[in-house]
């Protein structure tokens, strides 16, 4: 496996890591991608390392992907989901986590609805913490797997144009993607209805546009986001039908372009809303490659954080 160390003990967000960290994660993930394409997909690197997956919010892909990554590294894995736990009985986050840690857990992978929950925990516990999504804030492993997948398609991302379409306001994938792509030298734009583009976006060095056709023509990669209705307490768009008409990416729009662009989506996709089926299933789309790369990226992050603590064998 790659030599080199990450500059941080936890993966709280892309904001807190540098481009050397990102490139180290990528080169390690490339090696793990080879491993998971072999007939025997398992390596002993994290034998005797215990990892707790704490999911205080729903997840399909991310939870499965972390669990597979952990098992392919031979870690011992325990899973916790808040819907079936004592959180419902009024226990605090710190008490829940300390109880789990007293069972000798080395690493914590956590998804939590409160932005900053991981940062708070990192001041109180000794285990390595990996953020699997904190509310509308960051989702660092998604951004890493997205950038890794873009790199496979386009090579070096320096100067490449990436446009993030859709509900940027409520998306943790958007913020982590922006930090990650900028650290790799890419140009980032966001495009969506004015109500779903954060007012402060310019301060991040990102351009914004409300024009889907022009943004598709501008970009090399379109990363399309879901409308996060579960995070919207007021109405930001008149209806999903109207959103699909004005902001949905469909085959007709792609056919008008004079070039081929890469289509991405972190999932879950809402077919017929932000993306039509003929785009999601087209040769432009690398949505399933993103999912495949997710396992290799998460193996790399877990391996690099564990090796820092000298708990690997
Ligand atoms: C994203 C998430 O949970 O932030 N999904 C994921 O992790 N693959 C995006 C979303 O829910 O729309």
Short mmCIF file of C-alpha atoms and ligand atoms in Angstrom, two decimals, residues 57-58 61-62 111 139 142 172-173 226 228 230-231 265-268 298, ligand 1:
data_model
loop_
_atom_site.label_atom_id
_atom_site.label_comp_id
_atom_site.label_asym_id
_atom_site.label_seq_id
_atom_site.Cartn_x
_atom_site.Cartn_y
_atom_site.Cartn_z
CA UNK A 57 -30.11 9.57 9.67
CA UNK A 58 -31.35 7.30 6.85
CA UNK A 61 -25.63 3.50 -0.38
CA UNK A 62 -23.28 5.17 2.08
CA UNK A 111 -24.04 10.19 9.85
CA UNK A 139 -20.24 14.58 3.04
CA UNK A 142 -18.96 11.35 -1.41
CA UNK A 172 -23.92 18.46 1.87
CA UNK A 173 -22.65 16.80 -1.33
CA UNK A 226 -31.78 15.53 -5.83
CA UNK A 228 -34.04 17.39 -0.76
CA UNK A 230 -37.12 16.26 3.62
CA UNK A 231 -34.92 19.27 4.52
CA UNK A 265 -25.43 11.87 -9.48
CA UNK A 266 -24.70 10.89 -5.85
CA UNK A 267 -28.03 9.02 -5.58
CA UNK A 268 -30.74 8.39 -4.70
CA UNK A 298 -13.80 4.38 1.81
C1 LIG B 1 -26.58 11.99 -0.57
C2 LIG B 1 -26.68 12.32 0.91
O1 LIG B 1 -27.15 11.51 1.71
O2 LIG B 1 -26.25 13.41 1.22
N1 LIG B 1 -26.66 10.64 -0.88
C3 LIG B 1 -25.60 9.82 -0.65
O3 LIG B 1 -24.94 9.85 0.35
N2 LIG B 1 -25.28 8.97 -1.66
C4 LIG B 1 -27.44 12.82 -1.42
C5 LIG B 1 -28.93 12.77 -1.24
O4 LIG B 1 -29.47 12.25 -0.27
O5 LIG B 1 -29.60 13.31 -2.13
#
